[in-house]
Amino acid sequence: MSSRRTTTIAGSLVTASFSAVMILSGTAGADDQGPGSSKGGKAVDEAPAGVRLTTLLPEKISVDNDSEETDITATAKNEGTKDSGEIRLWVVGFDGLTVKNAQGCSPIDEKNLPEGSNSGYTCPIDNLAAGKSKSYAVDATFDLGKTGKVCLLVRTSDGKKTFWQQGPVPFGTTNPSPNAPATPLLLGTDNQPVAPGGDELPKTGLGRDVLPLGTAGAALLTAGAAGLWWSQRRPSAQRES
């Protein structure tokens, strides 16, 4: 094999290694709320026979570090064998999490908010068929200097009974990332606010997620460089033998 051809192959290995690192890094940074979770949920008042109402919250959300804006998908689900009839889904915020809007829903009067909450919306559902679910896009803000909780309730249309209550369940992180564009928060985790001098905290989120991939890429680059050095050395070694 000629020296020129060997050098070209080694150079291609380096390029491929670098491309792999870039592709994998981009994949790791995708924004995904993950599957819905009923964590922190419990039945309260007895539902009609054959009706089993529950709720789902995303396993993770992302809060913009500048605007403190985030979005949450709130889902009501009928896991029973009969239709629910008229019900309402309440979406309520606590502490550092404030509900700003819920698509197709109306704000709850302050006097009717659950004790300790700061905001909420009520979403009318004419009927939820057996085995079906209905989701609502919720706009919220999260003060990362505080803890924050959200609560979903499935209630009768007149509000006299609560069939299901999820929460107040916290969103949070034990490793804040003040220098990143956004902070990822996990459901069921108490938020650890950024402490004084937080600018010196290690970065989390994207930087941490791609670290293993970056390490693997560095190993590939090292291997490619070693191949380039070996290909340049071989002709001279052959001439000496």
Tab-separated table of C-alpha atoms in Angstrom:
chain	number	residue	atom	x	y	z
A	1	MET	CA	0.000	0.000	0.000
A	2	SER	CA	1.443	3.404	-0.981
A	3	SER	CA	2.201	6.079	1.590
A	4	ARG	CA	-0.284	8.513	-0.056
A	5	ARG	CA	-3.135	5.989	0.050
A	6	THR	CA	-2.427	5.023	3.654
A	7	THR	CA	-2.364	8.688	4.698
A	8	THR	CA	-5.721	9.305	2.945
A	9	ILE	CA	-7.363	6.393	4.790
A	10	ALA	CA	-6.059	7.584	8.164
A	11	GLY	CA	-7.290	11.105	7.464
A	12	SER	CA	-10.744	9.730	6.611
A	13	LEU	CA	-10.839	7.971	9.980
A	14	VAL	CA	-10.207	11.278	11.750
A	15	THR	CA	-12.990	13.004	9.750
A	16	ALA	CA	-15.448	10.193	10.419
A	17	SER	CA	-14.642	10.267	14.126
A	18	PHE	CA	-15.274	14.008	14.314
A	19	SER	CA	-18.574	13.673	12.391
A	20	ALA	CA	-19.746	10.921	14.738
A	21	VAL	CA	-19.096	13.133	17.766
A	22	MET	CA	-21.074	16.013	16.213
A	23	ILE	CA	-24.061	13.814	15.287
A	24	LEU	CA	-24.248	12.110	18.685
A	25	SER	CA	-23.917	15.409	20.530
A	26	GLY	CA	-26.844	16.884	18.587
A	27	THR	CA	-28.992	13.853	19.323
A	28	ALA	CA	-28.312	14.062	23.059
A	29	GLY	CA	-29.451	17.684	23.173
A	30	ALA	CA	-32.968	17.049	21.836
A	31	ASP	CA	-35.763	18.538	23.960
A	32	ASP	CA	-38.120	15.751	25.022
A	33	GLN	CA	-40.546	15.729	27.944
A	34	GLY	CA	-40.436	11.936	28.026
A	35	PRO	CA	-43.414	9.661	28.680
A	36	GLY	CA	-46.261	10.712	30.964
A	37	SER	CA	-46.173	9.698	34.612
A	38	SER	CA	-48.884	9.382	37.285
A	39	LYS	CA	-46.293	9.819	40.067
A	40	GLY	CA	-47.808	11.359	43.170
A	41	GLY	CA	-51.373	10.486	42.137
A	42	LYS	CA	-54.160	8.995	44.232
A	43	ALA	CA	-57.888	8.315	44.015
A	44	VAL	CA	-60.000	10.530	46.303
A	45	ASP	CA	-63.805	10.332	45.936
A	46	GLU	CA	-65.273	7.179	44.437
A	47	ALA	CA	-65.910	7.459	40.696
A	48	PRO	CA	-69.020	6.035	38.982
A	49	ALA	CA	-68.992	2.279	38.406
A	50	GLY	CA	-66.748	1.303	35.506
A	51	VAL	CA	-64.959	4.681	35.446
A	52	ARG	CA	-61.309	4.989	36.514
A	53	LEU	CA	-59.905	8.470	36.084
A	54	THR	CA	-56.187	9.288	36.357
A	55	THR	CA	-53.776	11.995	35.176
A	56	LEU	CA	-50.316	12.147	33.651
A	57	LEU	CA	-47.509	14.705	33.866
A	58	PRO	CA	-44.283	14.746	31.817
A	59	GLU	CA	-41.272	13.119	33.454
A	60	LYS	CA	-39.172	16.193	32.687
A	61	ILE	CA	-39.553	19.806	31.627
A	62	SER	CA	-37.061	22.473	30.570
A	63	VAL	CA	-37.030	26.004	31.999
A	64	ASP	CA	-35.513	28.872	29.999
A	65	ASN	CA	-32.924	30.469	32.283
A	66	ASP	CA	-33.601	33.977	30.952
A	67	SER	CA	-37.398	34.159	30.669
A	68	GLU	CA	-38.119	31.392	33.221
A	69	GLU	CA	-40.780	30.119	30.810
A	70	THR	CA	-41.625	26.443	30.435
A	71	ASP	CA	-44.383	24.266	29.024
A	72	ILE	CA	-46.116	21.266	30.548
A	73	THR	CA	-48.415	18.667	29.002
A	74	ALA	CA	-51.298	17.843	31.365
A	75	THR	CA	-53.306	14.719	30.547
A	76	ALA	CA	-56.560	13.285	31.891
A	77	LYS	CA	-57.149	9.579	31.239
A	78	ASN	CA	-60.069	7.164	31.674
A	79	GLU	CA	-58.675	3.699	32.368
A	80	GLY	CA	-62.112	2.247	33.076
A	81	THR	CA	-64.643	0.397	30.938
A	82	LYS	CA	-67.373	3.064	30.850
A	83	ASP	CA	-67.529	6.698	29.716
A	84	SER	CA	-66.848	9.360	32.332
A	85	GLY	CA	-69.600	11.865	31.599
A	86	GLU	CA	-68.911	15.557	32.234
A	87	ILE	CA	-65.734	16.187	34.206
A	88	ARG	CA	-63.122	18.897	34.646
A	89	LEU	CA	-59.327	18.813	34.766
A	90	TRP	CA	-57.752	21.367	37.095
A	91	VAL	CA	-54.122	22.429	36.584
A	92	VAL	CA	-52.766	24.246	39.643
A	93	GLY	CA	-49.370	25.795	40.423
A	94	PHE	CA	-47.576	26.130	43.769
A	95	ASP	CA	-44.533	28.021	45.069
A	96	GLY	CA	-42.137	28.883	42.216
A	97	LEU	CA	-44.294	27.298	39.488
A	98	THR	CA	-47.018	29.625	38.151
A	99	VAL	CA	-49.572	28.472	35.569
A	100	LYS	CA	-49.994	31.223	32.957
A	101	ASN	CA	-52.334	29.544	30.483
A	102	ALA	CA	-53.830	26.209	29.501
A	103	GLN	CA	-55.113	25.761	25.971
A	104	GLY	CA	-58.920	25.653	25.844
A	105	CYS	CA	-59.221	26.251	29.612
A	106	SER	CA	-60.327	29.068	31.911
A	107	PRO	CA	-58.460	30.641	34.851
A	108	ILE	CA	-59.649	29.611	38.311
A	109	ASP	CA	-60.855	32.472	40.502
A	110	GLU	CA	-58.424	33.224	43.307
A	111	LYS	CA	-61.085	32.489	45.922
A	112	ASN	CA	-61.593	28.993	44.470
A	113	LEU	CA	-57.920	28.014	44.266
A	114	PRO	CA	-56.758	25.149	46.499
A	115	GLU	CA	-55.077	26.304	49.702
A	116	GLY	CA	-51.441	27.270	49.192
A	117	SER	CA	-51.637	27.514	45.396
A	118	ASN	CA	-50.813	30.631	43.388
A	119	SER	CA	-52.571	30.000	40.055
A	120	GLY	CA	-54.683	27.513	38.180
A	121	TYR	CA	-56.830	26.723	35.157
A	122	THR	CA	-59.904	24.526	34.786
A	123	CYS	CA	-60.472	22.510	31.618
A	124	PRO	CA	-64.001	21.249	30.809
A	125	ILE	CA	-64.286	17.752	29.342
A	126	ASP	CA	-67.750	16.877	28.010
A	127	ASN	CA	-67.038	13.163	28.134
A	128	LEU	CA	-63.973	10.953	28.283
A	129	ALA	CA	-64.656	7.612	26.662
A	130	ALA	CA	-63.364	4.398	28.208
A	131	GLY	CA	-59.684	3.883	27.423
A	132	LYS	CA	-59.263	7.410	26.045
A	133	SER	CA	-57.233	10.409	27.209
A	134	LYS	CA	-57.187	14.149	26.599
A	135	SER	CA	-54.128	16.383	26.843
A	136	TYR	CA	-53.722	20.126	27.313
A	137	ALA	CA	-50.751	22.347	26.521
A	138	VAL	CA	-49.916	24.380	29.633
A	139	ASP	CA	-47.763	27.521	29.661
A	140	ALA	CA	-46.046	28.262	32.941
A	141	THR	CA	-43.139	30.073	34.545
A	142	PHE	CA	-40.729	28.576	37.072
A	143	ASP	CA	-38.721	30.717	39.470
A	144	LEU	CA	-35.508	28.698	39.678
A	145	GLY	CA	-34.646	30.475	42.925
A	146	LYS	CA	-37.514	28.598	44.599
A	147	THR	CA	-39.035	25.139	44.766
A	148	GLY	CA	-42.000	24.566	42.453
A	149	LYS	CA	-44.937	22.161	42.390
A	150	VAL	CA	-47.900	21.374	40.143
A	151	CYS	CA	-51.156	19.599	40.898
A	152	LEU	CA	-53.690	17.961	38.555
A	153	LEU	CA	-57.200	17.206	39.755
A	154	VAL	CA	-60.044	15.411	37.975
A	155	ARG	CA	-63.315	16.713	39.387
A	156	THR	CA	-67.026	16.648	38.689
A	157	SER	CA	-68.315	19.506	36.554
A	158	ASP	CA	-69.807	21.184	39.666
A	159	GLY	CA	-66.563	20.750	41.632
A	160	LYS	CA	-68.223	18.880	44.504
A	161	LYS	CA	-66.196	15.679	44.067
A	162	THR	CA	-62.568	14.991	43.220
A	163	PHE	CA	-62.066	11.613	41.583
A	164	TRP	CA	-58.294	11.847	41.273
A	165	GLN	CA	-55.517	14.102	42.527
A	166	GLN	CA	-51.903	14.084	41.323
A	167	GLY	CA	-49.686	16.177	43.549
A	168	PRO	CA	-48.809	18.772	44.481
A	169	VAL	CA	-45.779	17.029	42.999
A	170	PRO	CA	-42.466	18.901	42.603
A	171	PHE	CA	-40.392	19.541	39.528
A	172	GLY	CA	-36.747	20.243	40.215
A	173	THR	CA	-33.050	19.573	39.969
A	174	THR	CA	-30.400	18.960	42.603
A	175	ASN	CA	-27.729	20.287	40.241
A	176	PRO	CA	-28.700	23.752	38.884
A	177	SER	CA	-27.158	25.007	35.636
A	178	PRO	CA	-27.122	28.841	35.710
A	179	ASN	CA	-24.725	29.140	32.757
A	180	ALA	CA	-26.772	26.964	30.385
A	181	PRO	CA	-29.576	28.296	28.138
A	182	ALA	CA	-32.115	26.149	30.019
A	183	THR	CA	-32.375	24.063	33.169
A	184	PRO	CA	-33.882	20.553	32.923
A	185	LEU	CA	-36.218	19.659	35.797
A	186	LEU	CA	-37.393	16.159	36.746
A	187	LEU	CA	-40.809	15.199	38.081
A	188	GLY	CA	-40.782	14.156	41.725
A	189	THR	CA	-37.513	15.992	42.483
A	190	ASP	CA	-37.325	18.879	44.956
A	191	ASN	CA	-35.683	21.833	43.271
A	192	GLN	CA	-32.321	22.942	44.664
A	193	PRO	CA	-32.156	26.701	43.923
A	194	VAL	CA	-28.917	28.190	42.628
A	195	ALA	CA	-26.822	29.274	45.609
A	196	PRO	CA	-24.755	32.498	45.861
A	197	GLY	CA	-21.776	32.213	43.556
A	198	GLY	CA	-23.847	29.960	41.342
A	199	ASP	CA	-21.995	31.109	38.244
A	200	GLU	CA	-19.175	28.826	39.344
A	201	LEU	CA	-21.343	25.717	39.533
A	202	PRO	CA	-20.536	22.916	37.091
A	203	LYS	CA	-22.781	22.918	34.046
A	204	THR	CA	-25.519	20.313	33.778
A	205	GLY	CA	-28.020	19.311	31.148
A	206	LEU	CA	-26.557	19.143	27.643
A	207	GLY	CA	-22.919	19.383	28.748
A	208	ARG	CA	-23.280	16.506	31.172
A	209	ASP	CA	-25.359	14.372	28.800
A	210	VAL	CA	-22.814	14.508	25.991
A	211	LEU	CA	-19.720	13.991	28.161
A	212	PRO	CA	-19.582	10.186	27.661
A	213	LEU	CA	-20.072	10.672	23.928
A	214	GLY	CA	-17.341	13.309	23.841
A	215	THR	CA	-14.977	10.916	25.628
A	216	ALA	CA	-15.703	8.189	23.106
A	217	GLY	CA	-15.142	10.661	20.278
A	218	ALA	CA	-11.815	11.707	21.765
A	219	ALA	CA	-10.737	8.064	21.791
A	220	LEU	CA	-11.675	7.749	18.122
A	221	LEU	CA	-9.745	10.885	17.254
A	222	THR	CA	-6.709	9.565	19.123
A	223	ALA	CA	-6.938	6.284	17.233
A	224	GLY	CA	-7.187	8.164	13.934
A	225	ALA	CA	-4.140	10.285	14.768
A	226	ALA	CA	-2.188	7.155	15.708
A	227	GLY	CA	-3.105	5.622	12.350
A	228	LEU	CA	-1.863	8.725	10.534
A	229	TRP	CA	1.464	8.655	12.418
A	230	TRP	CA	1.927	4.918	11.730
A	231	SER	CA	1.147	5.310	8.002
A	232	GLN	CA	3.797	8.046	7.676
A	233	ARG	CA	6.361	5.979	9.592
A	234	ARG	CA	6.025	2.701	7.685
A	235	PRO	CA	7.754	3.694	4.379
A	236	SER	CA	10.863	4.894	6.203
A	237	ALA	CA	10.887	1.743	8.334
A	238	GLN	CA	10.659	-0.424	5.203
A	239	ARG	CA	13.576	1.429	3.573
A	240	GLU	CA	15.739	0.822	6.616
A	241	SER	CA	15.052	-2.925	6.636
